[in-house]
Amino acid sequence: MSRQVYLYDPPDRFVAGTVGLPGRRTFFLQASAAGRVTSVALEKTQMAALAERIDELLDEVVRRTGGNAPVPAVAPADVTDSAPLDAPVEEEFRVGTMALAWDGEEQRMIVEAQALVELDVETDEDLAEAEERLLQDEENGPPMLRVRLSGAQARAFAKRALEVVNAGRPPCPLCSLPLDPEGHVCPRQNGYRRGA
């Protein structure tokens, strides 16, 4: 079976968002263009890492081009998207591996999110090799979302993604674990319940 690639080049919209209440949220990347919408689920840590890496890569592009790349230092207000995810949110797949690249010729950020695949590997080296092989296999690999963004769109995406990640439950001031509305059992308090 050939690989399903959901390509958005460029998307009308590419955003991070959630469905559900804090503590029970499901995190999504959502791309849309020309009346079609693709939503893929991922972990909160994956979303945070993606946003941070996008900002780091854009900063590196600016540094290496001496400021000549069309990449703003911060997300421009005119491309900021604070609207909710397009409903209904239907998960195409759960993200396993992600990749980023900068296309210097087209001046575009390429974001790839590939479906989670169970790999039978023994070592970290085997895992890295298997993941690289999956990313390179254009013919038969698992489903993939591929989005090509301008520098401004990428900055706006990263800013929103970090806001979404940080909009969850507040951390406990003692142990940094998330506080549920009903409190939590704090390991730093020897198991005593700490209120929100």
PDB file of C-alpha atoms in Angstrom:
ATOM      1  CA  MET A   1       0.000   0.000   0.000  1.00  0.00           C
ATOM      2  CA  SER A   2       1.428   3.400  -0.899  1.00  0.00           C
ATOM      3  CA  ARG A   3       2.079   6.042   1.691  1.00  0.00           C
ATOM      4  CA  GLN A   4      -0.674   8.589   2.390  1.00  0.00           C
ATOM      5  CA  VAL A   5       0.893  12.078   2.410  1.00  0.00           C
ATOM      6  CA  TYR A   6      -1.321  14.984   3.486  1.00  0.00           C
ATOM      7  CA  LEU A   7       0.476  17.839   1.724  1.00  0.00           C
ATOM      8  CA  TYR A   8      -0.233  21.525   2.401  1.00  0.00           C
ATOM      9  CA  ASP A   9       1.955  23.750   0.241  1.00  0.00           C
ATOM     10  CA  PRO A  10       1.089  26.324   1.464  1.00  0.00           C
ATOM     11  CA  PRO A  11      -1.722  25.824   3.975  1.00  0.00           C
ATOM     12  CA  ASP A  12      -4.437  28.410   4.425  1.00  0.00           C
ATOM     13  CA  ARG A  13      -4.076  27.602   8.109  1.00  0.00           C
ATOM     14  CA  PHE A  14      -1.667  25.537  10.238  1.00  0.00           C
ATOM     15  CA  VAL A  15      -2.280  25.649  13.977  1.00  0.00           C
ATOM     16  CA  ALA A  16      -1.812  23.804  17.237  1.00  0.00           C
ATOM     17  CA  GLY A  17      -4.807  23.269  19.489  1.00  0.00           C
ATOM     18  CA  THR A  18      -6.495  21.003  21.993  1.00  0.00           C
ATOM     19  CA  VAL A  19      -9.767  19.263  22.606  1.00  0.00           C
ATOM     20  CA  GLY A  20     -10.896  18.597  26.173  1.00  0.00           C
ATOM     21  CA  LEU A  21     -10.430  20.033  29.637  1.00  0.00           C
ATOM     22  CA  PRO A  22      -7.024  20.715  31.244  1.00  0.00           C
ATOM     23  CA  GLY A  23      -5.608  17.459  32.525  1.00  0.00           C
ATOM     24  CA  ARG A  24      -7.567  15.526  29.913  1.00  0.00           C
ATOM     25  CA  ARG A  25      -6.665  17.468  26.781  1.00  0.00           C
ATOM     26  CA  THR A  26      -5.785  15.870  23.468  1.00  0.00           C
ATOM     27  CA  PHE A  27      -3.253  17.907  21.500  1.00  0.00           C
ATOM     28  CA  PHE A  28      -3.594  18.370  17.739  1.00  0.00           C
ATOM     29  CA  LEU A  29      -1.813  19.840  14.751  1.00  0.00           C
ATOM     30  CA  GLN A  30      -4.340  20.977  12.169  1.00  0.00           C
ATOM     31  CA  ALA A  31      -3.693  22.039   8.583  1.00  0.00           C
ATOM     32  CA  SER A  32      -6.310  23.290   6.158  1.00  0.00           C
ATOM     33  CA  ALA A  33      -6.487  24.553   2.586  1.00  0.00           C
ATOM     34  CA  ALA A  34      -9.086  24.679  -0.177  1.00  0.00           C
ATOM     35  CA  GLY A  35     -11.852  23.183   1.972  1.00  0.00           C
ATOM     36  CA  ARG A  36      -9.906  20.166   3.256  1.00  0.00           C
ATOM     37  CA  VAL A  37      -8.739  19.769   6.842  1.00  0.00           C
ATOM     38  CA  THR A  38      -6.223  17.337   8.345  1.00  0.00           C
ATOM     39  CA  SER A  39      -5.899  16.886  12.101  1.00  0.00           C
ATOM     40  CA  VAL A  40      -3.220  14.727  13.727  1.00  0.00           C
ATOM     41  CA  ALA A  41      -2.898  14.005  17.442  1.00  0.00           C
ATOM     42  CA  LEU A  42       0.347  14.243  19.383  1.00  0.00           C
ATOM     43  CA  GLU A  43       1.654  14.426  22.917  1.00  0.00           C
ATOM     44  CA  LYS A  44       1.998  17.710  24.796  1.00  0.00           C
ATOM     45  CA  THR A  45       5.771  17.219  25.005  1.00  0.00           C
ATOM     46  CA  GLN A  46       5.942  16.678  21.236  1.00  0.00           C
ATOM     47  CA  MET A  47       4.058  19.933  20.631  1.00  0.00           C
ATOM     48  CA  ALA A  48       6.365  21.838  22.985  1.00  0.00           C
ATOM     49  CA  ALA A  49       9.475  20.340  21.370  1.00  0.00           C
ATOM     50  CA  LEU A  50       8.177  21.132  17.864  1.00  0.00           C
ATOM     51  CA  ALA A  51       7.483  24.778  18.744  1.00  0.00           C
ATOM     52  CA  GLU A  52      10.894  25.225  20.395  1.00  0.00           C
ATOM     53  CA  ARG A  53      12.746  23.569  17.490  1.00  0.00           C
ATOM     54  CA  ILE A  54      10.906  25.719  14.929  1.00  0.00           C
ATOM     55  CA  ASP A  55      11.981  28.878  16.753  1.00  0.00           C
ATOM     56  CA  GLU A  56      15.562  27.587  17.069  1.00  0.00           C
ATOM     57  CA  LEU A  57      15.732  26.673  13.378  1.00  0.00           C
ATOM     58  CA  LEU A  58      14.324  30.047  12.316  1.00  0.00           C
ATOM     59  CA  ASP A  59      16.848  31.839  14.558  1.00  0.00           C
ATOM     60  CA  GLU A  60      19.631  29.794  12.934  1.00  0.00           C
ATOM     61  CA  VAL A  61      18.371  30.689   9.442  1.00  0.00           C
ATOM     62  CA  VAL A  62      18.438  34.391  10.361  1.00  0.00           C
ATOM     63  CA  ARG A  63      21.944  34.053  11.824  1.00  0.00           C
ATOM     64  CA  ARG A  64      23.364  32.157   8.840  1.00  0.00           C
ATOM     65  CA  THR A  65      21.873  34.542   6.266  1.00  0.00           C
ATOM     66  CA  GLY A  66      22.976  37.635   8.150  1.00  0.00           C
ATOM     67  CA  GLY A  67      19.341  38.684   8.555  1.00  0.00           C
ATOM     68  CA  ASN A  68      18.598  38.445   4.812  1.00  0.00           C
ATOM     69  CA  ALA A  69      16.089  35.563   5.057  1.00  0.00           C
ATOM     70  CA  PRO A  70      12.389  36.498   5.107  1.00  0.00           C
ATOM     71  CA  VAL A  71      12.055  35.401   8.732  1.00  0.00           C
ATOM     72  CA  PRO A  72      10.672  37.804  11.340  1.00  0.00           C
ATOM     73  CA  ALA A  73      12.281  37.915  14.788  1.00  0.00           C
ATOM     74  CA  VAL A  74       8.849  37.456  16.421  1.00  0.00           C
ATOM     75  CA  ALA A  75       5.446  36.320  15.168  1.00  0.00           C
ATOM     76  CA  PRO A  76       3.844  39.161  13.176  1.00  0.00           C
ATOM     77  CA  ALA A  77       0.433  40.254  14.452  1.00  0.00           C
ATOM     78  CA  ASP A  78      -1.132  40.016  10.979  1.00  0.00           C
ATOM     79  CA  VAL A  79      -0.559  36.240  10.757  1.00  0.00           C
ATOM     80  CA  THR A  80      -1.523  35.440  14.354  1.00  0.00           C
ATOM     81  CA  ASP A  81      -4.347  32.894  14.496  1.00  0.00           C
ATOM     82  CA  SER A  82      -6.176  32.566  17.814  1.00  0.00           C
ATOM     83  CA  ALA A  83      -9.333  30.906  16.466  1.00  0.00           C
ATOM     84  CA  PRO A  84     -10.246  27.423  17.723  1.00  0.00           C
ATOM     85  CA  LEU A  85      -9.519  24.294  15.720  1.00  0.00           C
ATOM     86  CA  ASP A  86     -11.875  23.698  12.787  1.00  0.00           C
ATOM     87  CA  ALA A  87     -14.684  21.365  13.894  1.00  0.00           C
ATOM     88  CA  PRO A  88     -15.270  18.524  13.789  1.00  0.00           C
ATOM     89  CA  VAL A  89     -11.749  17.494  14.795  1.00  0.00           C
ATOM     90  CA  GLU A  90     -11.235  14.037  13.292  1.00  0.00           C
ATOM     91  CA  GLU A  91      -7.874  12.424  14.047  1.00  0.00           C
ATOM     92  CA  GLU A  92      -6.163  11.073  10.927  1.00  0.00           C
ATOM     93  CA  PHE A  93      -3.372   9.478  12.961  1.00  0.00           C
ATOM     94  CA  ARG A  94      -1.242   9.834  16.102  1.00  0.00           C
ATOM     95  CA  VAL A  95       2.173  11.394  15.490  1.00  0.00           C
ATOM     96  CA  GLY A  96       5.257   9.325  16.158  1.00  0.00           C
ATOM     97  CA  THR A  97       8.178  10.974  14.365  1.00  0.00           C
ATOM     98  CA  MET A  98       8.540  14.626  13.375  1.00  0.00           C
ATOM     99  CA  ALA A  99      11.077  16.350  11.156  1.00  0.00           C
ATOM    100  CA  LEU A 100      11.898  19.974  10.320  1.00  0.00           C
ATOM    101  CA  ALA A 101      13.868  21.492   7.491  1.00  0.00           C
ATOM    102  CA  TRP A 102      14.476  24.892   5.917  1.00  0.00           C
ATOM    103  CA  ASP A 103      14.235  25.063   2.121  1.00  0.00           C
ATOM    104  CA  GLY A 104      16.670  27.900   1.356  1.00  0.00           C
ATOM    105  CA  GLU A 105      15.727  28.029  -2.307  1.00  0.00           C
ATOM    106  CA  GLU A 106      11.995  28.447  -1.672  1.00  0.00           C
ATOM    107  CA  GLN A 107      12.513  30.241   1.678  1.00  0.00           C
ATOM    108  CA  ARG A 108      10.084  27.871   3.396  1.00  0.00           C
ATOM    109  CA  MET A 109       9.975  25.833   6.607  1.00  0.00           C
ATOM    110  CA  ILE A 110       9.024  22.199   6.024  1.00  0.00           C
ATOM    111  CA  VAL A 111       7.256  20.456   8.910  1.00  0.00           C
ATOM    112  CA  GLU A 112       6.655  16.711   8.693  1.00  0.00           C
ATOM    113  CA  ALA A 113       4.655  14.676  11.181  1.00  0.00           C
ATOM    114  CA  GLN A 114       4.606  10.937  10.573  1.00  0.00           C
ATOM    115  CA  ALA A 115       2.197   8.395  12.059  1.00  0.00           C
ATOM    116  CA  LEU A 116       3.288   6.417  15.084  1.00  0.00           C
ATOM    117  CA  VAL A 117       4.732   3.047  14.105  1.00  0.00           C
ATOM    118  CA  GLU A 118       5.636   0.205  16.432  1.00  0.00           C
ATOM    119  CA  LEU A 119       9.293  -0.644  15.744  1.00  0.00           C
ATOM    120  CA  ASP A 120      10.934  -3.870  16.882  1.00  0.00           C
ATOM    121  CA  VAL A 121      14.414  -2.605  17.770  1.00  0.00           C
ATOM    122  CA  GLU A 122      16.984  -3.541  20.382  1.00  0.00           C
ATOM    123  CA  THR A 123      19.146  -0.421  20.778  1.00  0.00           C
ATOM    124  CA  ASP A 124      18.870   3.365  20.475  1.00  0.00           C
ATOM    125  CA  GLU A 125      21.104   3.133  17.407  1.00  0.00           C
ATOM    126  CA  ASP A 126      18.672   0.683  15.764  1.00  0.00           C
ATOM    127  CA  LEU A 127      15.800   3.010  16.633  1.00  0.00           C
ATOM    128  CA  ALA A 128      17.493   6.045  15.061  1.00  0.00           C
ATOM    129  CA  GLU A 129      18.276   4.046  11.921  1.00  0.00           C
ATOM    130  CA  ALA A 130      14.701   2.720  11.650  1.00  0.00           C
ATOM    131  CA  GLU A 131      13.203   6.209  12.120  1.00  0.00           C
ATOM    132  CA  GLU A 132      15.513   7.646   9.442  1.00  0.00           C
ATOM    133  CA  ARG A 133      14.545   4.856   7.037  1.00  0.00           C
ATOM    134  CA  LEU A 134      10.838   5.553   7.630  1.00  0.00           C
ATOM    135  CA  LEU A 135      11.270   9.271   6.966  1.00  0.00           C
ATOM    136  CA  GLN A 136      13.147   8.561   3.718  1.00  0.00           C
ATOM    137  CA  ASP A 137      10.645   5.977   2.390  1.00  0.00           C
ATOM    138  CA  GLU A 138       8.381   8.028   0.118  1.00  0.00           C
ATOM    139  CA  GLU A 139       6.686   4.940  -1.341  1.00  0.00           C
ATOM    140  CA  ASN A 140       5.547   2.689   1.491  1.00  0.00           C
ATOM    141  CA  GLY A 141       5.963   4.472   4.810  1.00  0.00           C
ATOM    142  CA  PRO A 142       3.236   5.292   7.309  1.00  0.00           C
ATOM    143  CA  PRO A 143       0.887   8.272   6.764  1.00  0.00           C
ATOM    144  CA  MET A 144       2.512  11.698   6.955  1.00  0.00           C
ATOM    145  CA  LEU A 145       1.410  15.314   7.265  1.00  0.00           C
ATOM    146  CA  ARG A 146       3.769  17.629   5.350  1.00  0.00           C
ATOM    147  CA  VAL A 147       3.321  21.403   5.611  1.00  0.00           C
ATOM    148  CA  ARG A 148       5.411  24.120   3.934  1.00  0.00           C
ATOM    149  CA  LEU A 149       5.307  27.465   5.761  1.00  0.00           C
ATOM    150  CA  SER A 150       6.705  30.947   5.264  1.00  0.00           C
ATOM    151  CA  GLY A 151       8.987  32.251   8.006  1.00  0.00           C
ATOM    152  CA  ALA A 152       6.142  34.408   9.356  1.00  0.00           C
ATOM    153  CA  GLN A 153       3.690  31.481   9.380  1.00  0.00           C
ATOM    154  CA  ALA A 154       6.236  29.285  11.165  1.00  0.00           C
ATOM    155  CA  ARG A 155       6.862  31.927  13.859  1.00  0.00           C
ATOM    156  CA  ALA A 156       3.113  32.365  14.377  1.00  0.00           C
ATOM    157  CA  PHE A 157       2.632  28.584  14.621  1.00  0.00           C
ATOM    158  CA  ALA A 158       5.428  28.224  17.202  1.00  0.00           C
ATOM    159  CA  LYS A 159       4.071  31.082  19.317  1.00  0.00           C
ATOM    160  CA  ARG A 160       0.547  29.632  19.382  1.00  0.00           C
ATOM    161  CA  ALA A 161       1.814  26.097  20.066  1.00  0.00           C
ATOM    162  CA  LEU A 162       3.752  27.277  23.137  1.00  0.00           C
ATOM    163  CA  GLU A 163       0.693  29.209  24.350  1.00  0.00           C
ATOM    164  CA  VAL A 164      -1.448  26.060  23.964  1.00  0.00           C
ATOM    165  CA  VAL A 165       1.091  23.967  25.893  1.00  0.00           C
ATOM    166  CA  ASN A 166       1.295  26.545  28.701  1.00  0.00           C
ATOM    167  CA  ALA A 167      -2.490  26.979  28.968  1.00  0.00           C
ATOM    168  CA  GLY A 168      -2.930  23.750  30.916  1.00  0.00           C
ATOM    169  CA  ARG A 169      -3.029  23.120  34.635  1.00  0.00           C
ATOM    170  CA  PRO A 170      -0.787  25.328  36.778  1.00  0.00           C
ATOM    171  CA  PRO A 171       2.266  23.635  38.313  1.00  0.00           C
ATOM    172  CA  CYS A 172       2.618  22.932  42.026  1.00  0.00           C
ATOM    173  CA  PRO A 173       5.098  25.469  43.453  1.00  0.00           C
ATOM    174  CA  LEU A 174       6.849  22.705  45.406  1.00  0.00           C
ATOM    175  CA  CYS A 175       7.151  19.756  43.018  1.00  0.00           C
ATOM    176  CA  SER A 176       6.219  21.303  39.637  1.00  0.00           C
ATOM    177  CA  LEU A 177       3.696  18.549  38.917  1.00  0.00           C
ATOM    178  CA  PRO A 178       0.367  19.819  37.529  1.00  0.00           C
ATOM    179  CA  LEU A 179      -2.303  20.819  40.037  1.00  0.00           C
ATOM    180  CA  ASP A 180      -5.746  19.392  39.395  1.00  0.00           C
ATOM    181  CA  PRO A 181      -8.723  21.567  40.424  1.00  0.00           C
ATOM    182  CA  GLU A 182      -9.222  19.229  43.384  1.00  0.00           C
ATOM    183  CA  GLY A 183      -5.496  19.440  44.281  1.00  0.00           C
ATOM    184  CA  HIS A 184      -2.870  16.706  44.125  1.00  0.00           C
ATOM    185  CA  VAL A 185      -0.791  14.487  46.370  1.00  0.00           C
ATOM    186  CA  CYS A 186       2.524  16.343  46.499  1.00  0.00           C
ATOM    187  CA  PRO A 187       5.617  14.152  46.839  1.00  0.00           C
ATOM    188  CA  ARG A 188       7.483  17.067  48.448  1.00  0.00           C
ATOM    189  CA  GLN A 189       4.835  17.186  51.194  1.00  0.00           C
ATOM    190  CA  ASN A 190       5.242  13.473  51.991  1.00  0.00           C
ATOM    191  CA  GLY A 191       1.935  12.657  50.321  1.00  0.00           C
ATOM    192  CA  TYR A 192      -0.222  15.356  51.910  1.00  0.00           C
ATOM    193  CA  ARG A 193      -2.850  16.803  49.609  1.00  0.00           C
ATOM    194  CA  ARG A 194      -2.046  20.241  48.263  1.00  0.00           C
ATOM    195  CA  GLY A 195      -4.889  22.475  47.061  1.00  0.00           C
ATOM    196  CA  ALA A 196      -4.977  24.308  43.764  1.00  0.00           C
TER     197      ALA A 196
END
